[in-house]
Short mmCIF file of C-alpha atoms in Angstrom, two decimals:
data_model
loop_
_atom_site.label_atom_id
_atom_site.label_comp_id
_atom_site.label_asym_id
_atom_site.label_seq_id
_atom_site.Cartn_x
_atom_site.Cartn_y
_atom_site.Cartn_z
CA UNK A 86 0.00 0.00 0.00
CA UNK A 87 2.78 2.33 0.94
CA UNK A 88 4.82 1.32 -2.23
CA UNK A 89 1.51 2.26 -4.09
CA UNK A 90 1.26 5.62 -2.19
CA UNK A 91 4.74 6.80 -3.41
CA UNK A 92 4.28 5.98 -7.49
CA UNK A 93 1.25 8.14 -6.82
CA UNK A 94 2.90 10.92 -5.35
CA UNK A 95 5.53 10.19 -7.66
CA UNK A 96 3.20 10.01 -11.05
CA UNK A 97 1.31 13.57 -9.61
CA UNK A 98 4.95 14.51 -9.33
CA UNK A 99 5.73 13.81 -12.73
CA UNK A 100 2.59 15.30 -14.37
CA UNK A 101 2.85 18.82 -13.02
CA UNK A 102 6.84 18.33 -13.67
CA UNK A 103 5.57 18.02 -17.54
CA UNK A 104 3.23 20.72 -17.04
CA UNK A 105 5.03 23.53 -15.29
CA UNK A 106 8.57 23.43 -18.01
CA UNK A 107 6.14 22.19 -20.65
CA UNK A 108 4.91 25.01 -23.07
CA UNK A 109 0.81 25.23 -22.42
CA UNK A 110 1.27 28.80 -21.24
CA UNK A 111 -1.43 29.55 -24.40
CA UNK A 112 -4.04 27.36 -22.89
CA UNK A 113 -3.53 27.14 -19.28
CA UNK A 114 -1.61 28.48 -16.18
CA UNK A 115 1.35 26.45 -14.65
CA UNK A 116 0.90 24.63 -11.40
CA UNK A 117 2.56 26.92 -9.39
CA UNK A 118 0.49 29.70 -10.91
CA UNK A 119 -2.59 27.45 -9.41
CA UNK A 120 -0.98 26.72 -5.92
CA UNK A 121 -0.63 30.85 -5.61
CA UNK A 122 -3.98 31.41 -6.42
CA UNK A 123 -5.47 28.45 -4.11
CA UNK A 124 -3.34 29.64 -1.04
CA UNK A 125 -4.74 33.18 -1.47
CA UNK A 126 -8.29 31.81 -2.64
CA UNK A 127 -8.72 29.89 0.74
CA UNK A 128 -8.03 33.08 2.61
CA UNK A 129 -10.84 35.19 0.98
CA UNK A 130 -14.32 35.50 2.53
CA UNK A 131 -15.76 34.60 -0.88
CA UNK A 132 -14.48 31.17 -1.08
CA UNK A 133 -15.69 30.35 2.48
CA UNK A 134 -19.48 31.74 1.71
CA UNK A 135 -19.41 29.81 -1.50
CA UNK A 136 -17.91 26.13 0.07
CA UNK A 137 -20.48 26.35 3.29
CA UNK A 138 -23.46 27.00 0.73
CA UNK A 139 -22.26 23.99 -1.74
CA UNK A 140 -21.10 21.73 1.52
CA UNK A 141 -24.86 22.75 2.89
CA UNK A 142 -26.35 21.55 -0.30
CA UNK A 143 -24.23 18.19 -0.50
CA UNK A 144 -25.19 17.48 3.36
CA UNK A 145 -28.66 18.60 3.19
CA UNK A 146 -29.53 16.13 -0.23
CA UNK A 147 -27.30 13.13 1.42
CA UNK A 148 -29.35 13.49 4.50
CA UNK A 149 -32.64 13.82 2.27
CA UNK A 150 -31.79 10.75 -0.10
CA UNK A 151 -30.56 8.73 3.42
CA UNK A 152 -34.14 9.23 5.01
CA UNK A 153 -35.79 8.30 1.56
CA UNK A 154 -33.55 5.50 0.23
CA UNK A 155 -34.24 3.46 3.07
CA UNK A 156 -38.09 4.67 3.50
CA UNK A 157 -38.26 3.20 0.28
CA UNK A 158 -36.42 0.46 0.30
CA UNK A 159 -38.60 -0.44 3.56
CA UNK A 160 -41.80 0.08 1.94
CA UNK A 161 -41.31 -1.34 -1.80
CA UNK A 162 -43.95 -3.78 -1.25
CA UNK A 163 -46.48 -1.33 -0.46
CA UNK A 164 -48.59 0.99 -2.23
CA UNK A 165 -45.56 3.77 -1.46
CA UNK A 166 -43.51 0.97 -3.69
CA UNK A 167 -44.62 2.68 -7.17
CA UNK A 168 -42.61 6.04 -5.89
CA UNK A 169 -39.11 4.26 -6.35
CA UNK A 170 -39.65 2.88 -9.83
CA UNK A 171 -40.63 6.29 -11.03
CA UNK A 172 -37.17 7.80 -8.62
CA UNK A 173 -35.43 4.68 -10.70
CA UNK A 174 -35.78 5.90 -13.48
CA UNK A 175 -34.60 9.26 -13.75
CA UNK A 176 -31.18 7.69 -12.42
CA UNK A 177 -30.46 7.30 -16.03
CA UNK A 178 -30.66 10.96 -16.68
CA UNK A 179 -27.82 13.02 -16.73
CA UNK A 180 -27.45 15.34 -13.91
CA UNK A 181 -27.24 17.89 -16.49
CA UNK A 182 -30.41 17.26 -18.26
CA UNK A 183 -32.63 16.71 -14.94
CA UNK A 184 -31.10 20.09 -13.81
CA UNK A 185 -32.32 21.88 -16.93
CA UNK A 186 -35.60 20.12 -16.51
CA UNK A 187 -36.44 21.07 -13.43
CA UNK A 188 -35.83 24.69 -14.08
CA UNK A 189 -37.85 24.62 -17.22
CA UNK A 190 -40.60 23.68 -14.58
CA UNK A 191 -39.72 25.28 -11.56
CA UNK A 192 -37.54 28.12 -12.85
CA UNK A 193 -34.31 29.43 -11.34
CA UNK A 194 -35.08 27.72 -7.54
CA UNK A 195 -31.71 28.03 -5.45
CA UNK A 196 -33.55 24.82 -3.70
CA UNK A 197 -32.65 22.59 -7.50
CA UNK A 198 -29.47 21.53 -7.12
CA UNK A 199 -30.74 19.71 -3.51
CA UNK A 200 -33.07 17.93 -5.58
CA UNK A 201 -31.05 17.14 -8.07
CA UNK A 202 -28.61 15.60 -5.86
CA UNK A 203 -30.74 13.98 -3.84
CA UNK A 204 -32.88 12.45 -7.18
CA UNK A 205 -29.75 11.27 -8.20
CA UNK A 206 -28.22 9.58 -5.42
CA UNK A 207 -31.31 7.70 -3.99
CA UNK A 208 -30.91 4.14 -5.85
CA UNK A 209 -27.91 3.92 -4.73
CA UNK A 210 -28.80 3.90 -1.15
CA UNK A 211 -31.81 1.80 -2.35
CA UNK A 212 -29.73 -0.58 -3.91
CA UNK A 213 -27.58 -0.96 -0.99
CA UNK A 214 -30.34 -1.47 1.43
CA UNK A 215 -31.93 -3.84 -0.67
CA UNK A 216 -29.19 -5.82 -0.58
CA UNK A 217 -29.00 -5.74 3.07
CA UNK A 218 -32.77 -6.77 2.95
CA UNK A 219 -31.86 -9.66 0.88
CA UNK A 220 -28.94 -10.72 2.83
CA UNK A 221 -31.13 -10.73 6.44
CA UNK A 222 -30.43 -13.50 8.45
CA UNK A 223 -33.86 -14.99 9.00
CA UNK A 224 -32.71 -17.32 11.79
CA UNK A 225 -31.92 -13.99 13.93
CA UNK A 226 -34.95 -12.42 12.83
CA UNK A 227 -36.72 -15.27 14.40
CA UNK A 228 -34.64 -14.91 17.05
CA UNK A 229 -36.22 -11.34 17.56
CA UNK A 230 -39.90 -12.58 17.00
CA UNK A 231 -39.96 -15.05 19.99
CA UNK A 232 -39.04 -11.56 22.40
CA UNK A 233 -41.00 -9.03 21.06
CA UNK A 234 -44.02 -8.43 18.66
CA UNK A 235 -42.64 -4.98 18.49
CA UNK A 236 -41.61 -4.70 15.28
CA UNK A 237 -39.47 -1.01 15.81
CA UNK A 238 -37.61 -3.17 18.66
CA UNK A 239 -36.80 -5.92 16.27
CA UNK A 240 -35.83 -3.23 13.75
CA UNK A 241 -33.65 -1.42 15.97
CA UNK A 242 -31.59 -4.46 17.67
CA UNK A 243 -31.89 -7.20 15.17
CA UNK A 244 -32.43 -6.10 11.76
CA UNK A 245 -30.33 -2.28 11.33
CA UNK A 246 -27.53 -3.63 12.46
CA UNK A 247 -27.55 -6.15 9.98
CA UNK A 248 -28.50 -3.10 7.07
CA UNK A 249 -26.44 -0.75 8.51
CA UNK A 250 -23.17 -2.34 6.90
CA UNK A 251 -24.85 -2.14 3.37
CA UNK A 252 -26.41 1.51 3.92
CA UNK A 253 -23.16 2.90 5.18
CA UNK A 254 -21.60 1.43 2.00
CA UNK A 255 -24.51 2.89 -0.01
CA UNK A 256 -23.73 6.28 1.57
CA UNK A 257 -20.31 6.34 0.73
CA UNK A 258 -20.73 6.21 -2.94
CA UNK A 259 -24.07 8.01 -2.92
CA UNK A 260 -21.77 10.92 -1.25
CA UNK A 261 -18.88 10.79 -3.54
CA UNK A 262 -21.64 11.06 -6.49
CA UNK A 263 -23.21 14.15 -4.40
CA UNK A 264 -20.57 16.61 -4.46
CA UNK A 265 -19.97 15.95 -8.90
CA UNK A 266 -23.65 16.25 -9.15
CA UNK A 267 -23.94 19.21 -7.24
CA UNK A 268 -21.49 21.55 -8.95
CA UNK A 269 -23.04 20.40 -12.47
CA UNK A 270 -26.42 21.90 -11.14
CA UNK A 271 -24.72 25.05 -9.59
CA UNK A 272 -23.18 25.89 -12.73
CA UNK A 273 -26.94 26.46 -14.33
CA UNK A 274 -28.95 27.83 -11.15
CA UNK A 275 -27.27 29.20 -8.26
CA UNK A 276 -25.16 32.76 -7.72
CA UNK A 277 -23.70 31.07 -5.17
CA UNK A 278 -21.60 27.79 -4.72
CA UNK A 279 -18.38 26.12 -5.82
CA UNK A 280 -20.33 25.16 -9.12
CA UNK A 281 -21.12 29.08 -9.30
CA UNK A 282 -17.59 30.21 -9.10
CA UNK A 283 -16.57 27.73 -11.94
CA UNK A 284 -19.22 28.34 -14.06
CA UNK A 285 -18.34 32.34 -13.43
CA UNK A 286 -14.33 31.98 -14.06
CA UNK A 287 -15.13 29.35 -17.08
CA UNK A 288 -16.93 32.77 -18.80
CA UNK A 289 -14.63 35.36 -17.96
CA UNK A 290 -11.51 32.63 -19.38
CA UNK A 291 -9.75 33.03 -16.08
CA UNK A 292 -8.35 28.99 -16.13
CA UNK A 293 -5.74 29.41 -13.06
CA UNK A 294 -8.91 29.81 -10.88
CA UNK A 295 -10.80 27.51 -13.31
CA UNK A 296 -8.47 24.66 -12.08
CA UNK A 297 -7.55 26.09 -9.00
CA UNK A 298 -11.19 25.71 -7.69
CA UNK A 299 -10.90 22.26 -9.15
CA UNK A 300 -8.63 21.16 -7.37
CA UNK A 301 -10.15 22.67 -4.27
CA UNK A 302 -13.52 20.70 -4.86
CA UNK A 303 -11.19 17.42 -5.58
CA UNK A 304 -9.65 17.96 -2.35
CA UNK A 305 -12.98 18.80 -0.49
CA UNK A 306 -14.34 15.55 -1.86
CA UNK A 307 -11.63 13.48 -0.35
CA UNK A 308 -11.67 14.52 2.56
CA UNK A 309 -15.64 14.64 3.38
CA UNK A 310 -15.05 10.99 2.01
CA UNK A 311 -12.75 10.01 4.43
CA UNK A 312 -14.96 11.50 7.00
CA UNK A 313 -18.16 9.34 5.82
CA UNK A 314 -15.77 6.95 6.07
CA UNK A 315 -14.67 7.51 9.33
CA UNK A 316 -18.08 7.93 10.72
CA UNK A 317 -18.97 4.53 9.39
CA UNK A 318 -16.59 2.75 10.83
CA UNK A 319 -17.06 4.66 14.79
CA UNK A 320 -21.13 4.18 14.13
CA UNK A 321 -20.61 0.12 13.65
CA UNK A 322 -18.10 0.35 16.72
CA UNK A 323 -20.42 2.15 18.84
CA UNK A 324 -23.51 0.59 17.97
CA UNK A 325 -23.31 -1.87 20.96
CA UNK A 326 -22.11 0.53 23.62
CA UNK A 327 -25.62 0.73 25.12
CA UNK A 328 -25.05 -3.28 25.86
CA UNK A 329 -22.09 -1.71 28.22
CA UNK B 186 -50.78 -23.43 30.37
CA UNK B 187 -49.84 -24.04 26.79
CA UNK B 188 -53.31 -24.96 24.95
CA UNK B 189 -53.22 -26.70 21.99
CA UNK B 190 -55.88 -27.35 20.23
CA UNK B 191 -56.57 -28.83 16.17
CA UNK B 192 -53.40 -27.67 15.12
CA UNK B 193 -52.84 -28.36 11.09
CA UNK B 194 -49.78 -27.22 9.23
CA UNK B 195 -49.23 -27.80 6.23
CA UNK B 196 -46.45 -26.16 3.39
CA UNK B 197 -46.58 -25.09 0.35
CA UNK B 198 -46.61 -28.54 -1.38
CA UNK B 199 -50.22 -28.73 0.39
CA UNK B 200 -48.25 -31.54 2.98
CA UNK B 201 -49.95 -31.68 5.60
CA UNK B 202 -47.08 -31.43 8.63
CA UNK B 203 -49.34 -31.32 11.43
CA UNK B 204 -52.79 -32.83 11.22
CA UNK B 205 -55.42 -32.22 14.38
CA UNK B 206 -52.32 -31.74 16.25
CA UNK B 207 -53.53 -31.04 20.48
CA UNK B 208 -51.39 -30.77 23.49
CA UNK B 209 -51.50 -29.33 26.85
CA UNK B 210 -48.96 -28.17 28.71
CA UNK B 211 -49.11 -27.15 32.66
CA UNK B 212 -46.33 -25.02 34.21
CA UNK B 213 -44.28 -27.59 36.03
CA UNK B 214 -44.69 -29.92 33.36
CA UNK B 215 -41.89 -31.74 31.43
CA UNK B 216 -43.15 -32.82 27.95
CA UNK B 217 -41.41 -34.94 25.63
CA UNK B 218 -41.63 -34.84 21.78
CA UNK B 219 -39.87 -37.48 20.34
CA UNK B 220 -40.05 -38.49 16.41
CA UNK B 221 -37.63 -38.96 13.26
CA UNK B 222 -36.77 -35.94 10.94
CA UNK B 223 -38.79 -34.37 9.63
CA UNK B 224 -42.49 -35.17 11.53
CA UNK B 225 -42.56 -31.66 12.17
CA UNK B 226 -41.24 -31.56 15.77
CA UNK B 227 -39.48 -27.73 14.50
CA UNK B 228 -42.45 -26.91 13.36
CA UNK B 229 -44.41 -27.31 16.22
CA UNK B 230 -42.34 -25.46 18.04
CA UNK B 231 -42.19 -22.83 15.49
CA UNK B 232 -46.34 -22.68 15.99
CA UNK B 233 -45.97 -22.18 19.48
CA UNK B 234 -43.57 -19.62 19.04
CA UNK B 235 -45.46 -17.65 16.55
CA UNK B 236 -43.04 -17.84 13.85
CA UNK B 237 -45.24 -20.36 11.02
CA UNK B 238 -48.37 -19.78 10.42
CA UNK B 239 -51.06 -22.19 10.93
CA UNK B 240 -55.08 -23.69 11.48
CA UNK B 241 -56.00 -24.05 14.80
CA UNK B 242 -55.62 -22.49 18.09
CA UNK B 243 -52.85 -22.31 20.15
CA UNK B 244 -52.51 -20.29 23.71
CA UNK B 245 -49.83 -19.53 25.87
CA UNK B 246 -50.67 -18.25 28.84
CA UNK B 247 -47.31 -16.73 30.25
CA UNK B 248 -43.97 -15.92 28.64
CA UNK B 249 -42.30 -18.51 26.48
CA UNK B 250 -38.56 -18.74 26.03
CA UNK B 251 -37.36 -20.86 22.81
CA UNK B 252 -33.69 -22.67 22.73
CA UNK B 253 -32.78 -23.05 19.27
CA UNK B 254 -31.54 -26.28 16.78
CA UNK B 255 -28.81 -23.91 16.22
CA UNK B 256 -27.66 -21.20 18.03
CA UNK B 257 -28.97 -17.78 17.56
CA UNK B 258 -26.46 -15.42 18.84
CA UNK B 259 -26.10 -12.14 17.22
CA UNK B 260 -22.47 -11.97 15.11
CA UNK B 261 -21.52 -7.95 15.86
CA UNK B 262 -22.50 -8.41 19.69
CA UNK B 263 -20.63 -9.74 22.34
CA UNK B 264 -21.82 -13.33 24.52
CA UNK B 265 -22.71 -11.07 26.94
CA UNK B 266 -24.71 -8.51 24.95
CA UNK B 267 -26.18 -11.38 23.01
CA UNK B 268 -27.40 -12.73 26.95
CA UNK B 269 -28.88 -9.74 27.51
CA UNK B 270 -31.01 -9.25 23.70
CA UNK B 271 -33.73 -11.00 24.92
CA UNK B 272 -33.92 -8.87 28.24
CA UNK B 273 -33.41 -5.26 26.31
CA UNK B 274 -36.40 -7.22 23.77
CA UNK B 275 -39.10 -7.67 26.38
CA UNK B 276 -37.90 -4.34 28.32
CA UNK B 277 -36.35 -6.09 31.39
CA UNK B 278 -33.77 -4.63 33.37
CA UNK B 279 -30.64 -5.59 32.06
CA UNK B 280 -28.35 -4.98 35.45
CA UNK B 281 -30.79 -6.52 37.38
CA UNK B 282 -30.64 -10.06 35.69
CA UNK B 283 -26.55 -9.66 35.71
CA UNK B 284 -26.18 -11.55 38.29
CA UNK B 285 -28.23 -14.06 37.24
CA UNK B 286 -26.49 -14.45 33.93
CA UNK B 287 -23.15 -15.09 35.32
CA UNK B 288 -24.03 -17.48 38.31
CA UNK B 289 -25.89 -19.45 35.28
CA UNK B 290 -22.29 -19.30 33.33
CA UNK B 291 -20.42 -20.41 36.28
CA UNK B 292 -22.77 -23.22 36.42
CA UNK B 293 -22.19 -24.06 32.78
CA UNK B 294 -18.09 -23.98 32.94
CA UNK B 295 -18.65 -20.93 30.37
CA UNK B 296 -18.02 -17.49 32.44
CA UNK B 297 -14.67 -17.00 30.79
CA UNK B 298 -16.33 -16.84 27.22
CA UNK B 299 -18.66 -13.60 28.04
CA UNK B 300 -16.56 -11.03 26.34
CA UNK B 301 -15.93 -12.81 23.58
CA UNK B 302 -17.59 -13.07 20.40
CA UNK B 303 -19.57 -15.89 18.79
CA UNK B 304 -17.04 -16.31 16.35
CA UNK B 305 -14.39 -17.10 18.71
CA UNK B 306 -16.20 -19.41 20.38
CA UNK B 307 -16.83 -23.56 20.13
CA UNK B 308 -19.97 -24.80 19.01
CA UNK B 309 -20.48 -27.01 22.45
CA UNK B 310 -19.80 -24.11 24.00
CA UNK B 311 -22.45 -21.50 22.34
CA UNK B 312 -25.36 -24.47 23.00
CA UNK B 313 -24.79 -23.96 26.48
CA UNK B 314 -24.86 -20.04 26.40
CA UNK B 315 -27.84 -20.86 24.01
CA UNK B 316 -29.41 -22.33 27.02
CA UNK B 317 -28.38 -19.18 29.30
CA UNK B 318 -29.86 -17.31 26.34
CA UNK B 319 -33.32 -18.78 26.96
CA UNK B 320 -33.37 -19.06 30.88
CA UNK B 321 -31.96 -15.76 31.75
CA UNK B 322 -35.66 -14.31 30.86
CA UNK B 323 -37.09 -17.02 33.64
CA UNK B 324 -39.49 -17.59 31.41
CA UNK B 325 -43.32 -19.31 32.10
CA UNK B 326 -42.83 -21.66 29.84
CA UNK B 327 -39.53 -23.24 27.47
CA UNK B 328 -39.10 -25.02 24.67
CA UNK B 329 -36.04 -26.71 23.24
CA UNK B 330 -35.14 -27.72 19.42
CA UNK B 331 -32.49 -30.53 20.15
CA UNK B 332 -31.11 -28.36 22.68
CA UNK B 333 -28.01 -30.86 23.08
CA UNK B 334 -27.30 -31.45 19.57
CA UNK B 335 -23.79 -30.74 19.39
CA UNK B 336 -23.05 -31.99 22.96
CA UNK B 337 -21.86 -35.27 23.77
CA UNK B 338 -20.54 -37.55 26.43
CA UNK B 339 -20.41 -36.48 30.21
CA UNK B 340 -20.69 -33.08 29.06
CA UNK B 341 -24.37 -34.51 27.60
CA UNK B 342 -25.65 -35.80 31.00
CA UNK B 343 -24.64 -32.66 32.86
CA UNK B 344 -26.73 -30.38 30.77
CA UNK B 345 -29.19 -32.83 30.42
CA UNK B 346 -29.30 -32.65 33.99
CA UNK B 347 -29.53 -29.12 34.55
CA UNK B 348 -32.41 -28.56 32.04
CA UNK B 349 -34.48 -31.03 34.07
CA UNK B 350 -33.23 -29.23 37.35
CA UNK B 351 -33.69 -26.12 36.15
CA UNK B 352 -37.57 -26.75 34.94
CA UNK B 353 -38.50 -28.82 38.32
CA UNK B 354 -36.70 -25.78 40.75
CA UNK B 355 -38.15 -22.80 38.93
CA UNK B 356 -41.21 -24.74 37.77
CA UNK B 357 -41.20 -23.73 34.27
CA UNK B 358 -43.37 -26.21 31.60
CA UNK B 359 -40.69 -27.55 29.28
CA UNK B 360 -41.76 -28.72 26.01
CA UNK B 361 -38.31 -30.95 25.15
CA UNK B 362 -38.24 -32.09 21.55
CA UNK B 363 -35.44 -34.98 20.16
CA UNK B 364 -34.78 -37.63 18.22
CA UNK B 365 -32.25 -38.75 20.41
CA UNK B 366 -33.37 -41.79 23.30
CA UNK B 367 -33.85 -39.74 26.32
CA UNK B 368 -34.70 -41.36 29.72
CA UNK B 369 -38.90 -41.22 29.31
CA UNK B 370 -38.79 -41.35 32.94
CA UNK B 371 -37.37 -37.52 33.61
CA UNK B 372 -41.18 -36.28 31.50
CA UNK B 373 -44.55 -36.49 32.63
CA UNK B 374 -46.08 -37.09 29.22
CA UNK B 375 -44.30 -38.30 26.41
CA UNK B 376 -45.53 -37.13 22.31
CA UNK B 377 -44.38 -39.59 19.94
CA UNK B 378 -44.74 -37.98 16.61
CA UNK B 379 -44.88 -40.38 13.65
#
């Protein structure tokens, strides 16, 4: 893993190597060009308002499609179960083209790029719970049955913990797919938002910032990754404390 | 009392498992149900349990603990926190059955094993925390799927012991299905399923 770590540093190494001496200075700024305007960029006020409103979207729709992944997922077998196949479908739309839908019907709503998002990102936390479902151990589900006829009990200490695995899994790449989808619809609705500023710097040709915000989002990305991450792996470790 | 009464079961294939099935079943009583594989001896038990559906009327009167074929201990909690599911499921105190849990360990030469998880430990071992897992709720009434299936030897007669102690001193029905010979002796009524 380590050995892997360094020919990636090494290959990123090489790249901007090629790209600072080579001659692109036509078509794009250098890398060190970029790193200036990143370490001043992450000073300024603007770049703060415009991260918190993009993070706020990202959160808000990963909470949203959370909630209704597994509300569906739960409930597929009901009359509610006709709502998913509909959601299902528009997963094969391009974030792009559902954005531009929904403002030709709702107009220029700051509230689009949520639902967007959180349109997008549902089947995958469907998918996951599904699985989950599927992969229930019935024996402990009997188990449960014999205790309690309360079926929120049996939910809570025999069946989530065996979905919350899957869901947690689901919410990983459901997040990851968040923050690309977001800044594709905050380049067509918002005037504010990571997606705004690179939408805004794409028109007036300014490519240093272009990239440098690029790079930004990249990093953002990783790192609310490795906190989903993180937060997985402390949820499944805590999730029995209340045994204690 | 465990009532009984017309009990038919039958699957899918339209096989009739259980046909006018009836039993009754005091507290204090020790009932035996013997019969081959697959005479629907699980199944019964599953009907009493409320886990198959079924024609027919059965009532328990009083709680009802069930001991497993196979254990049923939950893989991301601990042997202790697995003791203590059905407690937290029927919203018993957990602390106040602690003690209860370990003396019944103790007895079963399987303290040492109550941090652990069911992974790491035997299968002789989890079918007597299986039978913790059942008792620990002092239930009304209990009944047990080839409780001592993967038990053998000295180790056999011990448990078989206790199960019988246990159900005489706390005066708990039993409803104690096997295949294996059993002394008839230890039951007050005897179901041979055929």
């Amino acid at each position: 893993m380590k050995k892997q770590n360094i020919l990636l540093i090494f290959f990123i190494f090489v790249l901007l190597v090629i790209w600072q001496f080579g001659d692109f200075s036509f078509i794009m700024s250098t890398p060190l060009d970029i790193i200036i305007f990143i370490f001043n960029f992450l000073q300024t006020k603007m770049f703060w308002i415009n991260f918190f409103r993009t993070f706020f979207r990202v959160v808000v729709s990963c909470i949203i499609a959370l909630v209704l992944g597994i509300i569906l997922t739960l409930t597929k077998n009901t009359m509610v179960g006709f709502m998913y196949k509909f959601i299902y479908g528009t997963q094969f739309i391009s974030a792009a083209v559902l954005t531009i839908l929904f403002i030709v019907i709702f107009g220029l709503n700051p509230m689009i790029p949520i639902w967007v998002v959180t349109i997008v990102i549902i089947p995958n936390i469907y998918v996951a719970t599904e699985i989950g479902l599927k992969n229930l151990r019935t024996d402990l589900v009997e188990f449960g049955k014999v205790y309690s006829n309360n079926k929120i009990k049996l939910f809570r200490y025999i069946i989530l913990p065996q979905l919350v695995p899957y869901i947690m899994t689901g919410f990983i790449r459901a997040h990851a797919i968040a923050w690309k989808v977001i800044i594709t619809a905050e380049l067509f609705v918002v005037s504010k938002g990571l997606g705004y500023l690179l939408n805004n710097y794409f028109r007036l040709m300014q490519f240093d910032k272009l990239f440098g915000i690029t790079i930004i989002i990249v990093c953002v990305g990783l790192v609310s990754d490795s906190i989903v991450r993180k937060i997985k792996k402390v949820y499944i470790r805590d999730y029995n404390k209340e045994f204690k | 009392m465990i009532i009984i009464k017309n009990l038919n079961k039958k699957y899918k294939k339209d096989e009739l498992v259980l046909k006018d099935f009836n039993l009754n079943v005091k507290k204090n009583e020790r009932v035996l149900v013997k019969g081959n594989s697959g005479v629907g001896k699980t199944t019964l038990l599953k009907c009493i349990a409320g886990l198959e559906d079924y024609d027919g009327e059965i009532t328990v009167d009083g709680s009802l603990a069930y001991i497993f074929q196979e254990n049923r201990f939950m893989p991301w909690l601990t042997i202790k926190q697995c003791l203590m599911l059905p407690l937290k499921m029927k919203n018993m105190d957990t602390k106040q059955y602690e003690d209860s849990i370990i003396k019944m360990c103790k007895d079963l030469e399987v303290y040492e094993h109550l941090d652990k998880y069911p992974e790491e430990v035997s299968g002789g071992q989890l079918q007597r925390l299986s039978l913790v897992q059942g008792l620990v709720i002092e239930p009304d009434y209990i009944i047990m799927d080839e409780p001592l299936k993967s038990v053998e030897g000295p180790l056999y007669t011990k448990l078989y012991q206790y199960i019988l102690n246990w159900s005489k001193n706390n005066k708990v029905g039993l409803i104690y299905v096997t295949h294996e010979q059993v002394n008839e002796k230890d039951f007050d009524n005897i179901i041979n399923m055929t």
